[in-house]
Coordinates of C-alpha atoms in Angstrom, one line a residue:
X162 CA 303.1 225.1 10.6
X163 CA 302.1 221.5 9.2
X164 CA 300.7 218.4 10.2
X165 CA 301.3 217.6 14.2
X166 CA 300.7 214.6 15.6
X167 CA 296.8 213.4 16.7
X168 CA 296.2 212.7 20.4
X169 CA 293.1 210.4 21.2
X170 CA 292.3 210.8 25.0
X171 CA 289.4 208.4 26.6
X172 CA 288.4 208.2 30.0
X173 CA 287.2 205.6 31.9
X174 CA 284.3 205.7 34.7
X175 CA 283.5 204.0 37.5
X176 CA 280.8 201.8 37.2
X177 CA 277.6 202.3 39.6
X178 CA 278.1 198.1 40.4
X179 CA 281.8 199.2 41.5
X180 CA 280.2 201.6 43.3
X181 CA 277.8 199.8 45.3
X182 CA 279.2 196.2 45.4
X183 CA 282.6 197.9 48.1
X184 CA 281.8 199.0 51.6
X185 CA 283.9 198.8 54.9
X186 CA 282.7 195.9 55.4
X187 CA 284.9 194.7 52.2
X188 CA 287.9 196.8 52.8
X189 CA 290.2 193.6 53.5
X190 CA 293.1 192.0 51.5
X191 CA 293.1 193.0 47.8
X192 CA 291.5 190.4 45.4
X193 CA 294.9 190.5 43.1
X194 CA 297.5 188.1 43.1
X195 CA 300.7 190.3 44.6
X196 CA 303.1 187.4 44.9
X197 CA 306.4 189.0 43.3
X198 CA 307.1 185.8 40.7
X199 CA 310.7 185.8 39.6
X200 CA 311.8 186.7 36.1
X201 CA 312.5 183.7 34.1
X202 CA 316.4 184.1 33.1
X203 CA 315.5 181.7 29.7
X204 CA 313.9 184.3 28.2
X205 CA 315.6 186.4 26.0
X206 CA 313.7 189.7 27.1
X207 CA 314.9 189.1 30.6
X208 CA 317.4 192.0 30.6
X209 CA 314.4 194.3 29.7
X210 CA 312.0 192.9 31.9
X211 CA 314.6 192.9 34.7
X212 CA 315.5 196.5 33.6
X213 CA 312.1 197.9 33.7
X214 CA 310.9 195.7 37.1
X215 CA 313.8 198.0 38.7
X216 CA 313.5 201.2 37.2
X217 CA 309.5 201.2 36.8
X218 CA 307.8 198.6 38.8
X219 CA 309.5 198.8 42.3
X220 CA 310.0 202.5 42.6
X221 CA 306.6 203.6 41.3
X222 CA 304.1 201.0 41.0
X223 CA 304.6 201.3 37.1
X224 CA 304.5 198.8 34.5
X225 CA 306.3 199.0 31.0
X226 CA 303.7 196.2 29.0
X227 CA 305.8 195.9 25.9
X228 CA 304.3 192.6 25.0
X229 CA 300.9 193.7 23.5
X230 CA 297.8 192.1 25.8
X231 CA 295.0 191.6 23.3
X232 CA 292.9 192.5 26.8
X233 CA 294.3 195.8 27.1
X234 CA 294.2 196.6 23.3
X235 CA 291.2 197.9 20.9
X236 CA 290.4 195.0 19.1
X237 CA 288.2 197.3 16.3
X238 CA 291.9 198.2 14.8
X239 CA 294.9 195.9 13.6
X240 CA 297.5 196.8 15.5
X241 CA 300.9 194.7 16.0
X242 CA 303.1 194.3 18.5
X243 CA 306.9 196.0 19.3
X244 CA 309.5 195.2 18.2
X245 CA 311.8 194.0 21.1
X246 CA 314.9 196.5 20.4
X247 CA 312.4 199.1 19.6
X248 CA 310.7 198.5 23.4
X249 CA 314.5 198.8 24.8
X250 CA 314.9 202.0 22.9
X251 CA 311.8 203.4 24.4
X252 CA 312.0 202.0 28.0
X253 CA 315.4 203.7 28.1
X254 CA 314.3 207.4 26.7
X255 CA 310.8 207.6 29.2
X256 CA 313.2 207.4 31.8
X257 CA 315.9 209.4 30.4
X258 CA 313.5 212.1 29.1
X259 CA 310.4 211.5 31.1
X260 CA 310.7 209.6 34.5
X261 CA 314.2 211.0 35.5
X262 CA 313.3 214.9 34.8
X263 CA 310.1 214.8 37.0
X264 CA 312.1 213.0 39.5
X265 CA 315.0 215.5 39.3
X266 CA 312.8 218.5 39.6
X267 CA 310.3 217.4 41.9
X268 CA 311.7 214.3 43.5
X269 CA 310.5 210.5 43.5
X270 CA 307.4 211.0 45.8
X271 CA 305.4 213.4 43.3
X272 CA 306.1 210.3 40.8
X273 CA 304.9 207.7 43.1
X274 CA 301.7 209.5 44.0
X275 CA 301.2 210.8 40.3
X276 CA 302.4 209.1 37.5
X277 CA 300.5 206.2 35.4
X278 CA 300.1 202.5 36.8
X279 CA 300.6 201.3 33.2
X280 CA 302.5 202.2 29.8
X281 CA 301.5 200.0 27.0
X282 CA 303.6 199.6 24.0
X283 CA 301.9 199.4 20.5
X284 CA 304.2 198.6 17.7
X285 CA 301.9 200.0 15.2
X286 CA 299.4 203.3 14.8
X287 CA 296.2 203.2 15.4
X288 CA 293.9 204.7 12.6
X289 CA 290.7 206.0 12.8
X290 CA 287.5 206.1 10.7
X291 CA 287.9 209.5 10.4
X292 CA 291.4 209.5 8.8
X293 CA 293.0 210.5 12.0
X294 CA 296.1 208.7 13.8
X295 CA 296.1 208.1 17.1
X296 CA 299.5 209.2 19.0
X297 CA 298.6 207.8 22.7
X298 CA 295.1 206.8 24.2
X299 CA 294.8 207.6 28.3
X300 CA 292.3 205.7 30.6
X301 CA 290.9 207.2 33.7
X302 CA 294.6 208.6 34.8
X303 CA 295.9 205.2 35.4
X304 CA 297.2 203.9 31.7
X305 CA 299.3 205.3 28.9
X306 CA 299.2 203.4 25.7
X307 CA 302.2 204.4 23.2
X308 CA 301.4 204.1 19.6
X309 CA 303.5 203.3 16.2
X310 CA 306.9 202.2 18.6
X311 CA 308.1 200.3 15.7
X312 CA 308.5 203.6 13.5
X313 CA 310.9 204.7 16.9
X314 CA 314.2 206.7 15.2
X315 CA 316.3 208.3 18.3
X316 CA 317.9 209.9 15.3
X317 CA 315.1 212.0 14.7
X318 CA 313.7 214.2 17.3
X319 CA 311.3 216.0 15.8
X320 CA 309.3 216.0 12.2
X321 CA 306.8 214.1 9.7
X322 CA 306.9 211.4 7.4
X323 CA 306.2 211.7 3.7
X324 CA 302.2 211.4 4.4
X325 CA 302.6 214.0 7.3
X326 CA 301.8 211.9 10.0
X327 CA 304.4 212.8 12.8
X328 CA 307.6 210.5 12.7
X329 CA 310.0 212.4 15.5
X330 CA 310.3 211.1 19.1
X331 CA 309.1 214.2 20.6
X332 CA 306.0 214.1 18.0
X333 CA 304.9 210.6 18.9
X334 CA 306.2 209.3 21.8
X335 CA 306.9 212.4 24.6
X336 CA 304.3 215.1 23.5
X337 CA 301.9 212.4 24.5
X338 CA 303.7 211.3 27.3
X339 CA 303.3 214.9 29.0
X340 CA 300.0 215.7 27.2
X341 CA 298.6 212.6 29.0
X342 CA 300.5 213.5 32.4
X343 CA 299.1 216.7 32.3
X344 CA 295.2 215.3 32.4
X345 CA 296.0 213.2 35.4
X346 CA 298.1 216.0 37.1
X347 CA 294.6 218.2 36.3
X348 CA 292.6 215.6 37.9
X349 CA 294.3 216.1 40.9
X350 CA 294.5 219.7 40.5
X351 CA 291.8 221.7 38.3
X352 CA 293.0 223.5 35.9
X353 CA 292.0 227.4 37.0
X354 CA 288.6 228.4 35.9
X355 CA 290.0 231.6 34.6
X356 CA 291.6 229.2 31.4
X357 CA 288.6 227.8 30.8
X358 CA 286.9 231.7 29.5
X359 CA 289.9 232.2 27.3
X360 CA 288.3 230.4 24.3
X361 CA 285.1 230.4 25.4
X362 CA 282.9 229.4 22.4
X363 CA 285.2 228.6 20.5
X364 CA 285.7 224.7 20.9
X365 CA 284.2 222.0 18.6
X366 CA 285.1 218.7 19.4
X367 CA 283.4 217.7 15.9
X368 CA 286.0 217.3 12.8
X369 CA 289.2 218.5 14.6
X370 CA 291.3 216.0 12.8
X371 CA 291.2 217.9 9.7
X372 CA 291.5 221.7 11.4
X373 CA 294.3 223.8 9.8
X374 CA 297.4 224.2 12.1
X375 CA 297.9 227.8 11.0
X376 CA 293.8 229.1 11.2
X377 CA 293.9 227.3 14.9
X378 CA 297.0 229.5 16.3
X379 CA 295.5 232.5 14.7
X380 CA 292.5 231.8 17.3
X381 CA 294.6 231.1 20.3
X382 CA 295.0 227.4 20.1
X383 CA 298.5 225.5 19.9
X384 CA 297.2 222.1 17.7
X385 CA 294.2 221.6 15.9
X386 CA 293.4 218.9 19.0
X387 CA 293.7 222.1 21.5
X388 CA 290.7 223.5 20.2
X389 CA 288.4 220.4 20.9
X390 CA 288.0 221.0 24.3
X391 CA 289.3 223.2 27.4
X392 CA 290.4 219.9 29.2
X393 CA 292.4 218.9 25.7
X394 CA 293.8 222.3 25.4
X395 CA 295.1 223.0 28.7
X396 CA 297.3 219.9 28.4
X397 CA 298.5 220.6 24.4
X398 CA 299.3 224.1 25.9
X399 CA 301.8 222.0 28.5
X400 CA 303.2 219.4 26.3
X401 CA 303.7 221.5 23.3
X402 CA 305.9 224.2 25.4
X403 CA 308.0 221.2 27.1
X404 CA 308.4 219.7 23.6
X405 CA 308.6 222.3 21.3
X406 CA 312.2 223.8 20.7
X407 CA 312.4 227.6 20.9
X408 CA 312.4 228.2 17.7
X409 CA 309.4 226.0 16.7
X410 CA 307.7 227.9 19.6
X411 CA 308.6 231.2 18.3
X412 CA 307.8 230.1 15.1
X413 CA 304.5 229.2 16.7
X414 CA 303.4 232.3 18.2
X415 CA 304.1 234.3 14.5
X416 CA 301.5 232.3 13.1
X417 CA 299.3 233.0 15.7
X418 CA 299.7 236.6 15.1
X419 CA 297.8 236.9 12.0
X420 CA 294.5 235.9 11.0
X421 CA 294.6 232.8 8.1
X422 CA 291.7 231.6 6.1
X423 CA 291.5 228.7 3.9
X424 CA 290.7 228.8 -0.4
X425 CA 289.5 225.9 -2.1
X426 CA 291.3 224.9 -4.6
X427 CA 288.9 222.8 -6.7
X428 CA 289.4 223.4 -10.3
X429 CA 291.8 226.4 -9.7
X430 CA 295.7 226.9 -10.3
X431 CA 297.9 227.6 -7.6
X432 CA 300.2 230.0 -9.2
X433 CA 296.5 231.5 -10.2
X434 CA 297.0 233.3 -6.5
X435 CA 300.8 235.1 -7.5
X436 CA 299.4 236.1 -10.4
X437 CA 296.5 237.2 -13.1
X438 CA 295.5 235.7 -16.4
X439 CA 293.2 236.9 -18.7
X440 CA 290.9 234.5 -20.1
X441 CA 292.6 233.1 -23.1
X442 CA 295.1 231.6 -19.7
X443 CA 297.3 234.5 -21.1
X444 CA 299.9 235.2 -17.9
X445 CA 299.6 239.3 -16.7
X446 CA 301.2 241.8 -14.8
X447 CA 301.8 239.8 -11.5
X448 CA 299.5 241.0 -8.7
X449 CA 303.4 240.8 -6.2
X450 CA 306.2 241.8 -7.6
X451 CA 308.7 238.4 -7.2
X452 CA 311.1 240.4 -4.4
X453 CA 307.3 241.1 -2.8
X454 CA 306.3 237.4 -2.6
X455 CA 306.5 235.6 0.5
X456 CA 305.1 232.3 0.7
X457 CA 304.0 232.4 4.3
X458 CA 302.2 235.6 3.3
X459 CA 300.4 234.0 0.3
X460 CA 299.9 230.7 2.0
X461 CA 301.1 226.5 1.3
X462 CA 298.9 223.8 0.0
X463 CA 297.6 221.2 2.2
X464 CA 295.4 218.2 1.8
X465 CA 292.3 217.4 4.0
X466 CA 291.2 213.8 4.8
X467 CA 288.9 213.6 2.5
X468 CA 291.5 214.4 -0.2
X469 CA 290.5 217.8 -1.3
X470 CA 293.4 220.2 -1.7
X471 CA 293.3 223.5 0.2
X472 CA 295.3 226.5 0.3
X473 CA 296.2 228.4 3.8
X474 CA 297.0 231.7 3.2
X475 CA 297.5 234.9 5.4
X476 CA 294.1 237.4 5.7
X477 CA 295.0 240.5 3.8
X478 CA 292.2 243.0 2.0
X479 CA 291.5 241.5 -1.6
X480 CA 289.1 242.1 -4.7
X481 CA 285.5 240.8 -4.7
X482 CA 287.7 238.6 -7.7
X483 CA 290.1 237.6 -4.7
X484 CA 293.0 239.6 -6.2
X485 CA 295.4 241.3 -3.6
X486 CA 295.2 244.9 -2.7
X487 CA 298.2 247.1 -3.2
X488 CA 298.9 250.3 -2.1
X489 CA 300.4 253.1 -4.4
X490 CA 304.0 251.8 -3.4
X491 CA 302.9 248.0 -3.9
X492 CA 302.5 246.8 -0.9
X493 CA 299.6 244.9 1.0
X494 CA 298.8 244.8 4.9
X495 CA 298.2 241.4 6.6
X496 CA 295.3 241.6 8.7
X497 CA 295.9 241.1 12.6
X498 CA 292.7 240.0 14.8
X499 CA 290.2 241.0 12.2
X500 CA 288.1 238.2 14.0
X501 CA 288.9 240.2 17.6
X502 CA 291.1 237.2 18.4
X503 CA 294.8 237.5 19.8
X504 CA 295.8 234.1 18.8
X505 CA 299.3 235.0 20.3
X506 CA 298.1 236.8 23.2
X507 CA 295.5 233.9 24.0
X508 CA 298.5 231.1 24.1
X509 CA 300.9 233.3 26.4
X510 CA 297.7 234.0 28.8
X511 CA 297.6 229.9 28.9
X512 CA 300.9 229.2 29.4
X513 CA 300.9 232.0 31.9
X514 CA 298.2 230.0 33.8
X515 CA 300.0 226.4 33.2
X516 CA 302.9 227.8 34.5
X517 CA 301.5 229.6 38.2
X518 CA 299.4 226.2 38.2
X519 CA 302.5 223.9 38.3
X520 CA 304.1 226.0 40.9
X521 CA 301.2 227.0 43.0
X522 CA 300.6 222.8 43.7
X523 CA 303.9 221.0 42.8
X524 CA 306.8 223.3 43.2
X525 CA 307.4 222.5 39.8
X526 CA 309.1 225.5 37.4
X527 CA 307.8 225.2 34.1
X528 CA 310.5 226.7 32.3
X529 CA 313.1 224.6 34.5
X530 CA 311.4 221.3 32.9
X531 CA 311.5 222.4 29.5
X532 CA 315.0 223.4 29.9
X533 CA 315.6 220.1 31.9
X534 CA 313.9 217.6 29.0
X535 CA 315.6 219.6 25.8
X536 CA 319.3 219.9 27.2
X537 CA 318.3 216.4 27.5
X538 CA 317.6 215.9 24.0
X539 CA 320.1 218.3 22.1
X540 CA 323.5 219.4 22.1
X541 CA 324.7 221.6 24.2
X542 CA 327.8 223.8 25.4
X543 CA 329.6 223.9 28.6
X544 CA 327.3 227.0 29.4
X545 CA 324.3 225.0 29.0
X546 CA 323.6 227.0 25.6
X547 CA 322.3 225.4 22.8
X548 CA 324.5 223.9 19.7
X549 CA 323.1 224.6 16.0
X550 CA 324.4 222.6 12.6
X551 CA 325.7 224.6 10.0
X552 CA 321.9 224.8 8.4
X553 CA 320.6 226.3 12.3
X554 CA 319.1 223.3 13.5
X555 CA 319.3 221.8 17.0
X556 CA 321.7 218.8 17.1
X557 CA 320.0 215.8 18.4
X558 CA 321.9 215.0 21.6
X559 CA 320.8 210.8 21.7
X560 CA 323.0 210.5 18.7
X561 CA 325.7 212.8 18.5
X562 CA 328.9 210.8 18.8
X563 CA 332.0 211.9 21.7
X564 CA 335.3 212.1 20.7
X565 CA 335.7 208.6 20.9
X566 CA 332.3 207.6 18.9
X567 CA 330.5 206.8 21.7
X568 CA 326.6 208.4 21.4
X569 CA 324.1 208.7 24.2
X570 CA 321.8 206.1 23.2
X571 CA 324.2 203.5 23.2
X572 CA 324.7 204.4 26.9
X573 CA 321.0 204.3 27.8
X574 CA 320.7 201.0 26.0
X575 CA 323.7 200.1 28.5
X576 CA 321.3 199.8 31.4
X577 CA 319.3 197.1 29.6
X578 CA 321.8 195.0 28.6
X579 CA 324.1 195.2 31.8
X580 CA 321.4 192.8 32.9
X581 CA 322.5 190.1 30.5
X582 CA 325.2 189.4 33.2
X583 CA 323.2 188.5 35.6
X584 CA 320.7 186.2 33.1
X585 CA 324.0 184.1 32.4
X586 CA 324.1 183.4 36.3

C-alpha cells in the first residue's frame, strides 16, 4: 500500500455566550435573512447555481459554495478558488455518487435530517506545517469543505500523483465525503463502545501524517489517519470500505496480515537488503535466491516528510547483522502477529460493528451502498458483475464511451447545462 490521501477533521463548539445569550423568551423569528432572492440570469454561472438551488438547496437545506468566501476559508493557507467547469464536474458526481445513493437506499428524509448544511469548494489543497495535505476539513457536523477541486479528473477514479499525494476522485473528493458523513451520522448515533477497546492504546494522534500505510494495517488500522483516534478511525473504517474496490480491499487486509517494520536507510544500499557484500563492496552469494525474491516480502522504499528515505519491509527472523534466515531448503517465514496484533482480524471486527451500526439505526445495508456507489463508478455487465481491462483493472464507468461515444459524465454535466435554456428566457 502507498501514500492515501490526508483527512483534517475540526470541530466546532458552542460557545458558553451562545449558550446563555437564547432562552424561550428569544425563540421568535430567526435573525437570518430567508427571503428566496432570484438568480440573476446575466451571470454566466446561472445554470450551476440554478442546478444546484434545485438539486441541493430546496430538497435538503444544502448549499454547494463554489465561489470561495474568504469568511468561510483558513486565511493561514493560500488557497484559490474553483475553477467553474471543475465546480460543474463536482456538483454533478456528489449527487451522482453521493446524494442520489443515500437517497436510493435510505430515501430523502434520512438526507434532510442528516446530511451537511454546507459543501465548500476549494480549488486548491490545503498544506500543512507538518508536510501533510488536507483532503476535506468538517465543522461541528454542519460544513464540508472539498479541497484541490481544480486537480478534479473523472477520468481517474482512483490513485496518486508523481509526489504521492492522492489525485483519484474517490481519493480526494468521496473518501472524504463519506468519512466526514460518517462523524455526523456518529454524532447522532455513537459509535458502539465495544469499537472503541479494539485498539485500545494504540492511538497517537501526534505525527500520524508520516505513519507507514503497511505498519498501520499490520496493527488493525485501515490509513495512517485511522490510528489517531477511535472517532477518526471508525469513520476511515466506513469510507475506506464504500470506496475501496474489492481488490484494493483485499489487497488491504493481506497487508494487514503480517507484521512490517521500518529500516533506515541512511547511508545504506538498497539492493544491500537482496544481497551480501564483503567489505571491499565485493557482491556474494545472495541471501534469496532471484525465483525466492518477492518484493512485498523484502519491502519498497518510501520517503518521510522530513525527507529521509525508509524501507518497509515484511517481519521475518534475521541475523543480529540483519541478514535473512533461511532454512535448510532456503526458505524464510514471515512473522504473523509477533506484536499479538491481528491487524486483519481487528479491521473485519470494525467493519463488523460499522455494519450492525448502520442497520441497527438507519436501515441502511452497508454492503448494499458500497455496491450501490461502485456499479456507480465502474463498468459493469448486464448481471451487475464487474468489467476488467485487459491489464485487470476496473473500468472507470464516468468515462467509458456507448456505442455511440456518448460517456456518462457528459450526461451528468447535461443537468447543468439544460439550464442554459431557461437563462436565455
Amino acid at each position: 500500500m502507498k501514500k492515501i490521501h490526508i483527512l483534517i477533521a475540526t470541530l466546532v463548539a458552542i460557545s458558553s455566550f451562545g449558550i446563555a445569550s437564547c432562552s424561550e423568551d428569544d425563540l421568535k423569528d430567526t435573525i437570518f435573512d430567508t427571503k428566496d432572492y432570484p438568480l440573476d440570469r446575466s451571470l454566466y454561472t446561472f445554470p450551476l447555481d440554478t442546478f444546484v438551488k434545485r438539486n441541493f438547496l430546496e430538497p435538503y437545506n444544502l448549499q454547494f459554495i463554489y465561489k470561495m468566501e474568504d469568511v468561510g476559508s483558513d486565511m493561514q493557507k493560500n488557497l484559490i478558488p474553483a475553477s467553474y467547469n471543475k465546480s460543474v464536474d463536482l456538483a454533478v458526481l456528489v449527487k451522482y455518487l453521493w446524494i442520489d445513493v443515500y437517497k436510493k437506499l435510505a430515501g430523502e428524509e434520512f438526507l434532510k435530517q442528516n446530511c451537511p448544511r454546507i459543501i465548500h469548494v476549494i480549488g486548491s489543497a490545503g498544506y500543512n506545517s507538518d508536510g501533510t495535505r488536507e483532503g476535506g476539513v468538517a465543522e461541528g457536523g454542519l460544513k464540508v469543505t472539498l479541497m484541490s477541486v481544480n486537480e478534479l479528473d473523472p477520468g481517474k477514479m482512483e490513485g496518486v500523483n508523481a509526489k504521492g499525494y492522492p489525485s483519484g476522485l474517490n481519493d480526494l473528493f468521496f473518501h472524504t465525503m463519506h468519512h466526514e458523513f460518517g462523524h455526523i451520522l456518529d454524532q447522532t448515533h455513537l459509535r458502539p463502545q465495544a469499537f472503541n477497546t479494539l485498539s485500545q492504546g494504540l492511538y497517537d494522534n501526534v505525527g500520524w501524517g508520516d505513519k507507514n500505510d503497511s505498519i498501520q494495517a499490520g496493527l488493525g488500522f485501515v490509513t495512517p489517519y485511522a490510528s489517531s483516534s477511535q472517532g477518526e478511525d471508525w469513520v476511515e473504517v466506513l469510507s475506506c470500505y464504500i470506496t475501496y474496490n474489492q481488490k484494493d480491499w483485499d489487497r488491504l487486509l493481506a497487508t494487514a496480515h503480517f507484521d512490517w517494520e521500518e529500516v533506515d536507510m541512511t547511508n545504506t544500499r538498497y539492493d544491500s537488503l537482496f544481497y551480501r557484500y564483503d567489505e571491499n563492496g565485493k557482491q556474494l552469494k545472495p541471501r534469496l535466491r532471484p525465483d525466492q525474491v518477492d518484493m512485498d516480502t523484502i519491502g519498497y522504499l518510501r520517503s518521510t516528510n522530513s525527507g529521509e528515505t525508509k524501507c518497509v519491509r515484511k517481519v521475518v527472523p534475521r541475523t543480529p547483522e540483519g541478514y535473512v534466515i533461511l532454512d535448510d531448503n532456503g526458505n524464510f517465514t514471515i512473522t504473523v502477529n509477533g506484536d499479538n496484533v491481528d491487524g486483519q482480524q481487528v479491521i473485519l471486527d470494525k467493519l463488523r460493528l460499522v455494519r450492525t451500526w448502520l442497520m441497527d439505526n438507519w436501515k441502511i445495508d452497508l454492503d448494499e451502498l458500497r455496491k450501490e456507489v461502485q456499479q456507480r463508478q465502474f463498468v459493469t455487465d448486464a448481471d451487475g458483475n464487474f468489467v476488467f481491462n485487459a491489464w485487470g483493472g476496473y473500468i472507470n464507468r464516468l468515462t467509458y464511451p456507448d456505442a455511440d461515444g456518448h460517456t456518462l459524465i457528459d450526461e451528468l454535466r447535461q443537468q447543468v447545462k439544460a439550464y442554459e435554456v431557461l437563462q436565455k428566457k
